[in-house]
């Protein structure tokens, strides 16, 4: 389902009021590269569900044992070694952010 939503899903306040059918209908006129949430986004949503389920179990709320979130994960196309590392503190301090002040707590 998430792979059939428009890539812009959730960026408009109107999306909250649209039905699934309305959201999917919007993709009919879109090019392929504008359809489908990224694997990182989908897997992030699944991670949030996992946390919700863990919390529910910790509160003695019964969760079905047949739910296998791991089976729903989407393989990321980018290899971990090809992903960009996070900016280091010196890189952030040297970057030109047009007057934006970066406050970093000391470790």
PDB file as gemmi writes it, atoms N, CA and C in Angstrom:
CRYST1    1.000    1.000    1.000  90.00  90.00  90.00 P 1                      
ATOM      1  N   UNK A   1       0.814  -1.190   0.000  1.00  0.00           N  
ATOM      2  CA  UNK A   1       0.000   0.000   0.000  1.00  0.00           C  
ATOM      3  C   UNK A   1       0.865   1.264   0.000  1.00  0.00           C  
ATOM      4  N   UNK A   2       1.850   1.307   0.893  1.00  0.00           N  
ATOM      5  CA  UNK A   2       2.697   2.501   0.984  1.00  0.00           C  
ATOM      6  C   UNK A   2       3.524   2.724  -0.274  1.00  0.00           C  
ATOM      7  N   UNK A   3       3.765   1.647  -1.008  1.00  0.00           N  
ATOM      8  CA  UNK A   3       4.523   1.765  -2.249  1.00  0.00           C  
ATOM      9  C   UNK A   3       3.660   2.276  -3.401  1.00  0.00           C  
ATOM     10  N   UNK A   4       2.368   2.436  -3.160  1.00  0.00           N  
ATOM     11  CA  UNK A   4       1.470   2.949  -4.200  1.00  0.00           C  
ATOM     12  C   UNK A   4       0.995   4.371  -3.917  1.00  0.00           C  
ATOM     13  N   UNK A   5       1.342   4.924  -2.755  1.00  0.00           N  
ATOM     14  CA  UNK A   5       0.957   6.297  -2.428  1.00  0.00           C  
ATOM     15  C   UNK A   5       1.831   7.288  -3.190  1.00  0.00           C  
ATOM     16  N   UNK A   6       1.333   8.511  -3.413  1.00  0.00           N  
ATOM     17  CA  UNK A   6       2.189   9.522  -4.039  1.00  0.00           C  
ATOM     18  C   UNK A   6       3.365   9.851  -3.118  1.00  0.00           C  
ATOM     19  N   UNK A   7       4.513  10.156  -3.700  1.00  0.00           N  
ATOM     20  CA  UNK A   7       5.695  10.478  -2.889  1.00  0.00           C  
ATOM     21  C   UNK A   7       5.460  11.715  -2.032  1.00  0.00           C  
ATOM     22  N   UNK A   8       4.496  12.525  -2.416  1.00  0.00           N  
ATOM     23  CA  UNK A   8       4.199  13.752  -1.660  1.00  0.00           C  
ATOM     24  C   UNK A   8       3.195  13.510  -0.532  1.00  0.00           C  
ATOM     25  N   UNK A   9       2.806  12.252  -0.310  1.00  0.00           N  
ATOM     26  CA  UNK A   9       1.816  11.950   0.730  1.00  0.00           C  
ATOM     27  C   UNK A   9       2.255  12.502   2.085  1.00  0.00           C  
ATOM     28  N   UNK A  10       1.335  13.170   2.749  1.00  0.00           N  
ATOM     29  CA  UNK A  10       1.584  13.701   4.084  1.00  0.00           C  
ATOM     30  C   UNK A  10       2.137  15.113   4.098  1.00  0.00           C  
ATOM     31  N   UNK A  11       2.467  15.640   2.937  1.00  0.00           N  
ATOM     32  CA  UNK A  11       3.041  16.982   2.886  1.00  0.00           C  
ATOM     33  C   UNK A  11       1.962  18.051   2.754  1.00  0.00           C  
ATOM     34  N   UNK A  12       0.737  17.618   2.475  1.00  0.00           N  
ATOM     35  CA  UNK A  12      -0.385  18.543   2.381  1.00  0.00           C  
ATOM     36  C   UNK A  12      -1.339  18.275   3.544  1.00  0.00           C  
ATOM     37  N   UNK A  13      -1.844  19.326   4.141  1.00  0.00           N  
ATOM     38  CA  UNK A  13      -2.811  19.170   5.242  1.00  0.00           C  
ATOM     39  C   UNK A  13      -4.078  18.475   4.744  1.00  0.00           C  
ATOM     40  N   UNK A  14      -4.366  18.592   3.465  1.00  0.00           N  
ATOM     41  CA  UNK A  14      -5.566  17.965   2.891  1.00  0.00           C  
ATOM     42  C   UNK A  14      -5.476  16.438   2.905  1.00  0.00           C  
ATOM     43  N   UNK A  15      -4.249  15.905   2.927  1.00  0.00           N  
ATOM     44  CA  UNK A  15      -4.078  14.449   2.917  1.00  0.00           C  
ATOM     45  C   UNK A  15      -4.756  13.789   4.115  1.00  0.00           C  
ATOM     46  N   UNK A  16      -4.803  14.461   5.235  1.00  0.00           N  
ATOM     47  CA  UNK A  16      -5.402  13.887   6.444  1.00  0.00           C  
ATOM     48  C   UNK A  16      -6.890  13.624   6.264  1.00  0.00           C  
ATOM     49  N   UNK A  17      -7.543  14.385   5.400  1.00  0.00           N  
ATOM     50  CA  UNK A  17      -8.984  14.238   5.187  1.00  0.00           C  
ATOM     51  C   UNK A  17      -9.328  13.351   3.996  1.00  0.00           C  
ATOM     52  N   UNK A  18      -8.326  12.932   3.226  1.00  0.00           N  
ATOM     53  CA  UNK A  18      -8.566  12.110   2.041  1.00  0.00           C  
ATOM     54  C   UNK A  18      -8.654  10.630   2.422  1.00  0.00           C  
ATOM     55  N   UNK A  19      -9.505   9.913   1.693  1.00  0.00           N  
ATOM     56  CA  UNK A  19      -9.593   8.466   1.890  1.00  0.00           C  
ATOM     57  C   UNK A  19      -8.432   7.801   1.160  1.00  0.00           C  
ATOM     58  N   UNK A  20      -8.201   6.537   1.460  1.00  0.00           N  
ATOM     59  CA  UNK A  20      -7.146   5.790   0.770  1.00  0.00           C  
ATOM     60  C   UNK A  20      -7.424   5.781  -0.732  1.00  0.00           C  
ATOM     61  N   UNK A  21      -8.679   5.563  -1.113  1.00  0.00           N  
ATOM     62  CA  UNK A  21      -9.025   5.541  -2.539  1.00  0.00           C  
ATOM     63  C   UNK A  21      -8.719   6.871  -3.212  1.00  0.00           C  
ATOM     64  N   UNK A  22      -8.997   7.977  -2.528  1.00  0.00           N  
ATOM     65  CA  UNK A  22      -8.690   9.294  -3.087  1.00  0.00           C  
ATOM     66  C   UNK A  22      -7.187   9.499  -3.235  1.00  0.00           C  
ATOM     67  N   UNK A  23      -6.428   9.051  -2.238  1.00  0.00           N  
ATOM     68  CA  UNK A  23      -4.972   9.184  -2.306  1.00  0.00           C  
ATOM     69  C   UNK A  23      -4.410   8.366  -3.461  1.00  0.00           C  
ATOM     70  N   UNK A  24      -4.897   7.143  -3.608  1.00  0.00           N  
ATOM     71  CA  UNK A  24      -4.410   6.282  -4.685  1.00  0.00           C  
ATOM     72  C   UNK A  24      -4.840   6.797  -6.054  1.00  0.00           C  
ATOM     73  N   UNK A  25      -6.014   7.404  -6.133  1.00  0.00           N  
ATOM     74  CA  UNK A  25      -6.497   7.955  -7.405  1.00  0.00           C  
ATOM     75  C   UNK A  25      -5.591   9.085  -7.882  1.00  0.00           C  
ATOM     76  N   UNK A  26      -5.004   9.809  -6.949  1.00  0.00           N  
ATOM     77  CA  UNK A  26      -4.097  10.910  -7.314  1.00  0.00           C  
ATOM     78  C   UNK A  26      -2.867  10.411  -8.064  1.00  0.00           C  
ATOM     79  N   UNK A  27      -2.501   9.157  -7.872  1.00  0.00           N  
ATOM     80  CA  UNK A  27      -1.284   8.632  -8.501  1.00  0.00           C  
ATOM     81  C   UNK A  27      -1.487   8.263  -9.968  1.00  0.00           C  
ATOM     82  N   UNK A  28      -2.737   8.171 -10.418  1.00  0.00           N  
ATOM     83  CA  UNK A  28      -3.011   7.728 -11.786  1.00  0.00           C  
ATOM     84  C   UNK A  28      -2.382   8.627 -12.839  1.00  0.00           C  
ATOM     85  N   UNK A  29      -2.308   9.912 -12.571  1.00  0.00           N  
ATOM     86  CA  UNK A  29      -1.757  10.852 -13.544  1.00  0.00           C  
ATOM     87  C   UNK A  29      -0.310  11.241 -13.257  1.00  0.00           C  
ATOM     88  N   UNK A  30       0.291  10.610 -12.257  1.00  0.00           N  
ATOM     89  CA  UNK A  30       1.662  10.957 -11.884  1.00  0.00           C  
ATOM     90  C   UNK A  30       2.675  10.059 -12.588  1.00  0.00           C  
ATOM     91  N   UNK A  31       3.857  10.583 -12.886  1.00  0.00           N  
ATOM     92  CA  UNK A  31       4.917   9.720 -13.431  1.00  0.00           C  
ATOM     93  C   UNK A  31       5.367   8.716 -12.364  1.00  0.00           C  
ATOM     94  N   UNK A  32       5.948   7.612 -12.797  1.00  0.00           N  
ATOM     95  CA  UNK A  32       6.354   6.537 -11.880  1.00  0.00           C  
ATOM     96  C   UNK A  32       7.253   7.014 -10.753  1.00  0.00           C  
ATOM     97  N   UNK A  33       8.141   7.976 -11.036  1.00  0.00           N  
ATOM     98  CA  UNK A  33       9.061   8.404  -9.978  1.00  0.00           C  
ATOM     99  C   UNK A  33       8.379   9.258  -8.907  1.00  0.00           C  
ATOM    100  N   UNK A  34       7.113   9.614  -9.122  1.00  0.00           N  
ATOM    101  CA  UNK A  34       6.350  10.375  -8.131  1.00  0.00           C  
ATOM    102  C   UNK A  34       5.384   9.479  -7.354  1.00  0.00           C  
ATOM    103  N   UNK A  35       5.507   8.159  -7.540  1.00  0.00           N  
ATOM    104  CA  UNK A  35       4.615   7.206  -6.878  1.00  0.00           C  
ATOM    105  C   UNK A  35       5.441   6.283  -6.000  1.00  0.00           C  
ATOM    106  N   UNK A  36       4.988   6.094  -4.769  1.00  0.00           N  
ATOM    107  CA  UNK A  36       5.635   5.160  -3.856  1.00  0.00           C  
ATOM    108  C   UNK A  36       6.541   5.865  -2.866  1.00  0.00           C  
ATOM    109  N   UNK A  37       6.263   5.638  -1.581  1.00  0.00           N  
ATOM    110  CA  UNK A  37       7.126   6.186  -0.545  1.00  0.00           C  
ATOM    111  C   UNK A  37       8.469   5.465  -0.597  1.00  0.00           C  
ATOM    112  N   UNK A  38       9.507   6.132  -0.167  1.00  0.00           N  
ATOM    113  CA  UNK A  38      10.845   5.542  -0.224  1.00  0.00           C  
ATOM    114  C   UNK A  38      10.948   4.385   0.773  1.00  0.00           C  
ATOM    115  N   UNK A  39      11.841   3.437   0.492  1.00  0.00           N  
ATOM    116  CA  UNK A  39      12.046   2.339   1.444  1.00  0.00           C  
ATOM    117  C   UNK A  39      12.392   2.848   2.843  1.00  0.00           C  
ATOM    118  N   UNK A  40      13.178   3.896   2.924  1.00  0.00           N  
ATOM    119  CA  UNK A  40      13.554   4.445   4.234  1.00  0.00           C  
ATOM    120  C   UNK A  40      12.322   4.949   4.991  1.00  0.00           C  
ATOM    121  N   UNK A  41      11.410   5.607   4.284  1.00  0.00           N  
ATOM    122  CA  UNK A  41      10.183   6.112   4.917  1.00  0.00           C  
ATOM    123  C   UNK A  41       9.297   4.962   5.378  1.00  0.00           C  
ATOM    124  N   UNK A  42       9.116   3.976   4.500  1.00  0.00           N  
ATOM    125  CA  UNK A  42       8.274   2.824   4.846  1.00  0.00           C  
ATOM    126  C   UNK A  42       8.853   2.094   6.051  1.00  0.00           C  
ATOM    127  N   UNK A  43      10.144   1.822   6.022  1.00  0.00           N  
ATOM    128  CA  UNK A  43      10.777   1.113   7.138  1.00  0.00           C  
ATOM    129  C   UNK A  43      10.734   1.937   8.425  1.00  0.00           C  
ATOM    130  N   UNK A  44      10.804   3.252   8.282  1.00  0.00           N  
ATOM    131  CA  UNK A  44      10.675   4.119   9.455  1.00  0.00           C  
ATOM    132  C   UNK A  44       9.298   4.003  10.088  1.00  0.00           C  
ATOM    133  N   UNK A  45       8.266   3.954   9.239  1.00  0.00           N  
ATOM    134  CA  UNK A  45       6.902   3.769   9.758  1.00  0.00           C  
ATOM    135  C   UNK A  45       6.782   2.423  10.471  1.00  0.00           C  
ATOM    136  N   UNK A  46       7.373   1.395   9.884  1.00  0.00           N  
ATOM    137  CA  UNK A  46       7.325   0.070  10.508  1.00  0.00           C  
ATOM    138  C   UNK A  46       8.058   0.065  11.853  1.00  0.00           C  
ATOM    139  N   UNK A  47       9.154   0.802  11.931  1.00  0.00           N  
ATOM    140  CA  UNK A  47       9.874   0.916  13.211  1.00  0.00           C  
ATOM    141  C   UNK A  47       8.992   1.556  14.279  1.00  0.00           C  
ATOM    142  N   UNK A  48       8.204   2.563  13.884  1.00  0.00           N  
ATOM    143  CA  UNK A  48       7.295   3.218  14.845  1.00  0.00           C  
ATOM    144  C   UNK A  48       6.222   2.237  15.317  1.00  0.00           C  
ATOM    145  N   UNK A  49       5.684   1.430  14.370  1.00  0.00           N  
ATOM    146  CA  UNK A  49       4.701   0.421  14.764  1.00  0.00           C  
ATOM    147  C   UNK A  49       5.308  -0.570  15.754  1.00  0.00           C  
ATOM    148  N   UNK A  50       6.543  -0.952  15.507  1.00  0.00           N  
ATOM    149  CA  UNK A  50       7.218  -1.883  16.412  1.00  0.00           C  
ATOM    150  C   UNK A  50       7.295  -1.298  17.816  1.00  0.00           C  
ATOM    151  N   UNK A  51       7.632  -0.013  17.918  1.00  0.00           N  
ATOM    152  CA  UNK A  51       7.695   0.642  19.227  1.00  0.00           C  
ATOM    153  C   UNK A  51       6.324   0.693  19.898  1.00  0.00           C  
ATOM    154  N   UNK A  52       5.294   0.956  19.101  1.00  0.00           N  
ATOM    155  CA  UNK A  52       3.927   0.987  19.645  1.00  0.00           C  
ATOM    156  C   UNK A  52       3.556  -0.386  20.182  1.00  0.00           C  
ATOM    157  N   UNK A  53       3.862  -1.434  19.409  1.00  0.00           N  
ATOM    158  CA  UNK A  53       3.555  -2.800  19.850  1.00  0.00           C  
ATOM    159  C   UNK A  53       4.331  -3.162  21.111  1.00  0.00           C  
ATOM    160  N   UNK A  54       5.604  -2.760  21.171  1.00  0.00           N  
ATOM    161  CA  UNK A  54       6.403  -3.043  22.365  1.00  0.00           C  
ATOM    162  C   UNK A  54       5.805  -2.343  23.581  1.00  0.00           C  
ATOM    163  N   UNK A  55       5.384  -1.091  23.411  1.00  0.00           N  
ATOM    164  CA  UNK A  55       4.777  -0.365  24.521  1.00  0.00           C  
ATOM    165  C   UNK A  55       3.481  -1.043  24.949  1.00  0.00           C  
ATOM    166  N   UNK A  56       2.664  -1.435  23.965  1.00  0.00           N  
ATOM    167  CA  UNK A  56       1.395  -2.095  24.285  1.00  0.00           C  
ATOM    168  C   UNK A  56       1.642  -3.373  25.087  1.00  0.00           C  
ATOM    169  N   UNK A  57       2.616  -4.159  24.650  1.00  0.00           N  
ATOM    170  CA  UNK A  57       2.932  -5.394  25.382  1.00  0.00           C  
ATOM    171  C   UNK A  57       3.412  -5.085  26.792  1.00  0.00           C  
ATOM    172  N   UNK A  58       4.185  -4.006  26.959  1.00  0.00           N  
ATOM    173  CA  UNK A  58       4.676  -3.648  28.294  1.00  0.00           C  
ATOM    174  C   UNK A  58       3.536  -3.214  29.209  1.00  0.00           C  
ATOM    175  N   UNK A  59       2.430  -2.805  28.591  1.00  0.00           N  
ATOM    176  CA  UNK A  59       1.245  -2.401  29.353  1.00  0.00           C  
ATOM    177  C   UNK A  59       0.224  -3.532  29.449  1.00  0.00           C  
ATOM    178  N   UNK A  60       0.676  -4.744  29.115  1.00  0.00           N  
ATOM    179  CA  UNK A  60      -0.160  -5.959  29.165  1.00  0.00           C  
ATOM    180  C   UNK A  60      -1.334  -5.908  28.193  1.00  0.00           C  
ATOM    181  N   UNK A  61      -1.169  -5.195  27.099  1.00  0.00           N  
ATOM    182  CA  UNK A  61      -2.181  -5.174  26.046  1.00  0.00           C  
ATOM    183  C   UNK A  61      -1.823  -6.281  25.067  1.00  0.00           C  
ATOM    184  N   UNK A  62      -2.776  -7.146  24.775  1.00  0.00           N  
ATOM    185  CA  UNK A  62      -2.516  -8.289  23.913  1.00  0.00           C  
ATOM    186  C   UNK A  62      -2.378  -7.856  22.459  1.00  0.00           C  
ATOM    187  N   UNK A  63      -1.281  -8.279  21.856  1.00  0.00           N  
ATOM    188  CA  UNK A  63      -1.011  -8.030  20.442  1.00  0.00           C  
ATOM    189  C   UNK A  63      -0.937  -9.393  19.769  1.00  0.00           C  
ATOM    190  N   UNK A  64      -1.542  -9.505  18.605  1.00  0.00           N  
ATOM    191  CA  UNK A  64      -1.539 -10.776  17.887  1.00  0.00           C  
ATOM    192  C   UNK A  64      -0.113 -11.245  17.612  1.00  0.00           C  
ATOM    193  N   UNK A  65       0.118 -12.534  17.836  1.00  0.00           N  
ATOM    194  CA  UNK A  65       1.437 -13.107  17.555  1.00  0.00           C  
ATOM    195  C   UNK A  65       1.659 -13.319  16.064  1.00  0.00           C  
ATOM    196  N   UNK A  66       0.617 -13.153  15.265  1.00  0.00           N  
ATOM    197  CA  UNK A  66       0.760 -13.392  13.826  1.00  0.00           C  
ATOM    198  C   UNK A  66       1.263 -12.161  13.075  1.00  0.00           C  
ATOM    199  N   UNK A  67       1.393 -11.035  13.757  1.00  0.00           N  
ATOM    200  CA  UNK A  67       1.893  -9.826  13.107  1.00  0.00           C  
ATOM    201  C   UNK A  67       3.406  -9.915  12.992  1.00  0.00           C  
ATOM    202  N   UNK A  68       3.899  -9.912  11.771  1.00  0.00           N  
ATOM    203  CA  UNK A  68       5.336 -10.015  11.502  1.00  0.00           C  
ATOM    204  C   UNK A  68       5.782  -8.760  10.756  1.00  0.00           C  
ATOM    205  N   UNK A  69       6.108  -7.700  11.482  1.00  0.00           N  
ATOM    206  CA  UNK A  69       6.504  -6.447  10.849  1.00  0.00           C  
ATOM    207  C   UNK A  69       7.764  -6.600  10.010  1.00  0.00           C  
ATOM    208  N   UNK A  70       8.632  -7.504  10.400  1.00  0.00           N  
ATOM    209  CA  UNK A  70       9.870  -7.722   9.657  1.00  0.00           C  
ATOM    210  C   UNK A  70       9.617  -8.169   8.229  1.00  0.00           C  
ATOM    211  N   UNK A  71       8.508  -8.866   8.007  1.00  0.00           N  
ATOM    212  CA  UNK A  71       8.179  -9.331   6.658  1.00  0.00           C  
ATOM    213  C   UNK A  71       7.716  -8.186   5.759  1.00  0.00           C  
ATOM    214  N   UNK A  72       7.328  -7.077   6.351  1.00  0.00           N  
ATOM    215  CA  UNK A  72       6.825  -5.937   5.583  1.00  0.00           C  
ATOM    216  C   UNK A  72       7.924  -4.950   5.203  1.00  0.00           C  
ATOM    217  N   UNK A  73       9.105  -5.120   5.761  1.00  0.00           N  
ATOM    218  CA  UNK A  73      10.199  -4.187   5.476  1.00  0.00           C  
ATOM    219  C   UNK A  73      10.543  -4.198   3.995  1.00  0.00           C  
ATOM    220  N   UNK A  74      10.955  -3.051   3.500  1.00  0.00           N  
ATOM    221  CA  UNK A  74      11.316  -2.890   2.096  1.00  0.00           C  
ATOM    222  C   UNK A  74      12.831  -2.766   2.007  1.00  0.00           C  
ATOM    223  N   UNK A  75      13.401  -3.472   1.076  1.00  0.00           N  
ATOM    224  CA  UNK A  75      14.859  -3.435   0.897  1.00  0.00           C  
ATOM    225  C   UNK A  75      15.269  -2.072   0.360  1.00  0.00           C  
ATOM    226  N   UNK A  76      16.253  -1.475   1.010  1.00  0.00           N  
ATOM    227  CA  UNK A  76      16.761  -0.175   0.561  1.00  0.00           C  
ATOM    228  C   UNK A  76      17.695  -0.387  -0.612  1.00  0.00           C  
ATOM    229  N   UNK A  77      17.588   0.498  -1.597  1.00  0.00           N  
ATOM    230  CA  UNK A  77      18.388   0.372  -2.804  1.00  0.00           C  
ATOM    231  C   UNK A  77      19.830   0.822  -2.586  1.00  0.00           C  
ATOM    232  N   UNK A  78      20.027   1.745  -1.666  1.00  0.00           N  
ATOM    233  CA  UNK A  78      21.371   2.247  -1.392  1.00  0.00           C  
ATOM    234  C   UNK A  78      22.054   1.360  -0.360  1.00  0.00           C  
ATOM    235  N   UNK A  79      23.278   0.991  -0.642  1.00  0.00           N  
ATOM    236  CA  UNK A  79      24.033   0.205   0.327  1.00  0.00           C  
ATOM    237  C   UNK A  79      24.476   1.123   1.460  1.00  0.00           C  
ATOM    238  N   UNK A  80      24.603   0.560   2.654  1.00  0.00           N  
ATOM    239  CA  UNK A  80      25.018   1.359   3.810  1.00  0.00           C  
ATOM    240  C   UNK A  80      26.330   2.093   3.547  1.00  0.00           C  
ATOM    241  N   UNK A  81      27.265   1.452   2.869  1.00  0.00           N  
ATOM    242  CA  UNK A  81      28.558   2.094   2.639  1.00  0.00           C  
ATOM    243  C   UNK A  81      28.464   3.259   1.660  1.00  0.00           C  
ATOM    244  N   UNK A  82      27.355   3.335   0.892  1.00  0.00           N  
ATOM    245  CA  UNK A  82      27.175   4.422  -0.060  1.00  0.00           C  
ATOM    246  C   UNK A  82      26.395   5.600   0.531  1.00  0.00           C  
ATOM    247  N   UNK A  83      25.864   5.418   1.726  1.00  0.00           N  
ATOM    248  CA  UNK A  83      25.110   6.493   2.366  1.00  0.00           C  
ATOM    249  C   UNK A  83      26.072   7.513   2.937  1.00  0.00           C  
ATOM    250  N   UNK A  84      25.665   8.759   2.921  1.00  0.00           N  
ATOM    251  CA  UNK A  84      26.510   9.835   3.429  1.00  0.00           C  
ATOM    252  C   UNK A  84      26.516   9.822   4.945  1.00  0.00           C  
ATOM    253  N   UNK A  85      27.680  10.010   5.495  1.00  0.00           N  
ATOM    254  CA  UNK A  85      27.819  10.115   6.952  1.00  0.00           C  
ATOM    255  C   UNK A  85      27.173  11.425   7.412  1.00  0.00           C  
ATOM    256  N   UNK A  86      26.770  11.468   8.656  1.00  0.00           N  
ATOM    257  CA  UNK A  86      26.225  12.702   9.229  1.00  0.00           C  
ATOM    258  C   UNK A  86      27.322  13.758   9.280  1.00  0.00           C  
ATOM    259  N   UNK A  87      26.913  15.022   9.227  1.00  0.00           N  
ATOM    260  CA  UNK A  87      27.886  16.109   9.326  1.00  0.00           C  
ATOM    261  C   UNK A  87      28.568  16.065  10.689  1.00  0.00           C  
ATOM    262  N   UNK A  88      29.844  16.368  10.709  1.00  0.00           N  
ATOM    263  CA  UNK A  88      30.572  16.483  11.972  1.00  0.00           C  
ATOM    264  C   UNK A  88      30.374  17.903  12.498  1.00  0.00           C  
ATOM    265  N   UNK A  89      30.672  18.119  13.763  1.00  0.00           N  
ATOM    266  CA  UNK A  89      30.540  19.446  14.352  1.00  0.00           C  
ATOM    267  C   UNK A  89      31.378  20.481  13.598  1.00  0.00           C  
ATOM    268  N   UNK A  90      32.658  20.194  13.283  1.00  0.00           N  
ATOM    269  CA  UNK A  90      33.442  21.191  12.533  1.00  0.00           C  
ATOM    270  C   UNK A  90      32.839  21.502  11.151  1.00  0.00           C  
ATOM    271  N   UNK A  91      32.281  20.489  10.487  1.00  0.00           N  
ATOM    272  CA  UNK A  91      31.644  20.732   9.184  1.00  0.00           C  
ATOM    273  C   UNK A  91      30.444  21.663   9.336  1.00  0.00           C  
ATOM    274  N   UNK A  92      29.665  21.446  10.378  1.00  0.00           N  
ATOM    275  CA  UNK A  92      28.505  22.307  10.616  1.00  0.00           C  
ATOM    276  C   UNK A  92      28.941  23.732  10.931  1.00  0.00           C  
ATOM    277  N   UNK A  93      29.974  23.866  11.725  1.00  0.00           N  
ATOM    278  CA  UNK A  93      30.442  25.192  12.112  1.00  0.00           C  
ATOM    279  C   UNK A  93      31.050  25.941  10.930  1.00  0.00           C  
ATOM    280  N   UNK A  94      31.617  25.233   9.968  1.00  0.00           N  
ATOM    281  CA  UNK A  94      32.226  25.867   8.802  1.00  0.00           C  
ATOM    282  C   UNK A  94      31.220  26.147   7.692  1.00  0.00           C  
ATOM    283  N   UNK A  95      30.056  25.498   7.737  1.00  0.00           N  
ATOM    284  CA  UNK A  95      29.095  25.658   6.644  1.00  0.00           C  
ATOM    285  C   UNK A  95      28.471  27.050   6.673  1.00  0.00           C  
ATOM    286  N   UNK A  96      28.113  27.526   5.506  1.00  0.00           N  
ATOM    287  CA  UNK A  96      27.497  28.836   5.360  1.00  0.00           C  
ATOM    288  C   UNK A  96      25.988  28.666   5.387  1.00  0.00           C  
ATOM    289  N   UNK A  97      25.386  28.946   6.507  1.00  0.00           N  
ATOM    290  CA  UNK A  97      23.941  28.762   6.661  1.00  0.00           C  
ATOM    291  C   UNK A  97      23.208  30.099   6.727  1.00  0.00           C  
ATOM    292  N   UNK A  98      23.757  31.114   6.088  1.00  0.00           N  
ATOM    293  CA  UNK A  98      23.112  32.431   6.001  1.00  0.00           C  
ATOM    294  C   UNK A  98      22.659  32.963   7.351  1.00  0.00           C  
ATOM    295  N   UNK A  99      23.552  32.995   8.306  1.00  0.00           N  
ATOM    296  CA  UNK A  99      23.249  33.604   9.598  1.00  0.00           C  
ATOM    297  C   UNK A  99      22.550  32.710  10.587  1.00  0.00           C  
ATOM    298  N   UNK A 100      22.312  31.437  10.243  1.00  0.00           N  
ATOM    299  CA  UNK A 100      21.675  30.520  11.176  1.00  0.00           C  
ATOM    300  C   UNK A 100      22.692  30.132  12.228  1.00  0.00           C  
ATOM    301  N   UNK A 101      22.323  30.288  13.485  1.00  0.00           N  
ATOM    302  CA  UNK A 101      23.245  29.960  14.569  1.00  0.00           C  
ATOM    303  C   UNK A 101      23.054  28.521  14.969  1.00  0.00           C  
ATOM    304  N   UNK A 102      24.151  27.808  15.118  1.00  0.00           N  
ATOM    305  CA  UNK A 102      24.108  26.401  15.519  1.00  0.00           C  
ATOM    306  C   UNK A 102      24.578  26.321  16.964  1.00  0.00           C  
ATOM    307  N   UNK A 103      23.680  25.897  17.847  1.00  0.00           N  
ATOM    308  CA  UNK A 103      24.021  25.721  19.262  1.00  0.00           C  
ATOM    309  C   UNK A 103      24.186  24.232  19.517  1.00  0.00           C  
ATOM    310  N   UNK A 104      25.329  23.854  20.010  1.00  0.00           N  
ATOM    311  CA  UNK A 104      25.603  22.455  20.284  1.00  0.00           C  
ATOM    312  C   UNK A 104      25.974  22.311  21.749  1.00  0.00           C  
ATOM    313  N   UNK A 105      25.295  21.401  22.424  1.00  0.00           N  
ATOM    314  CA  UNK A 105      25.602  21.152  23.829  1.00  0.00           C  
ATOM    315  C   UNK A 105      26.929  20.430  23.921  1.00  0.00           C  
ATOM    316  N   UNK A 106      27.715  20.781  24.899  1.00  0.00           N  
ATOM    317  CA  UNK A 106      29.005  20.120  25.106  1.00  0.00           C  
ATOM    318  C   UNK A 106      28.772  18.698  25.574  1.00  0.00           C  
ATOM    319  N   UNK A 107      29.598  17.756  25.092  1.00  0.00           N  
ATOM    320  CA  UNK A 107      29.410  16.351  25.498  1.00  0.00           C  
ATOM    321  C   UNK A 107      29.760  16.128  26.945  1.00  0.00           C  
TER     322      UNK A 107                                                      
END                                                                             
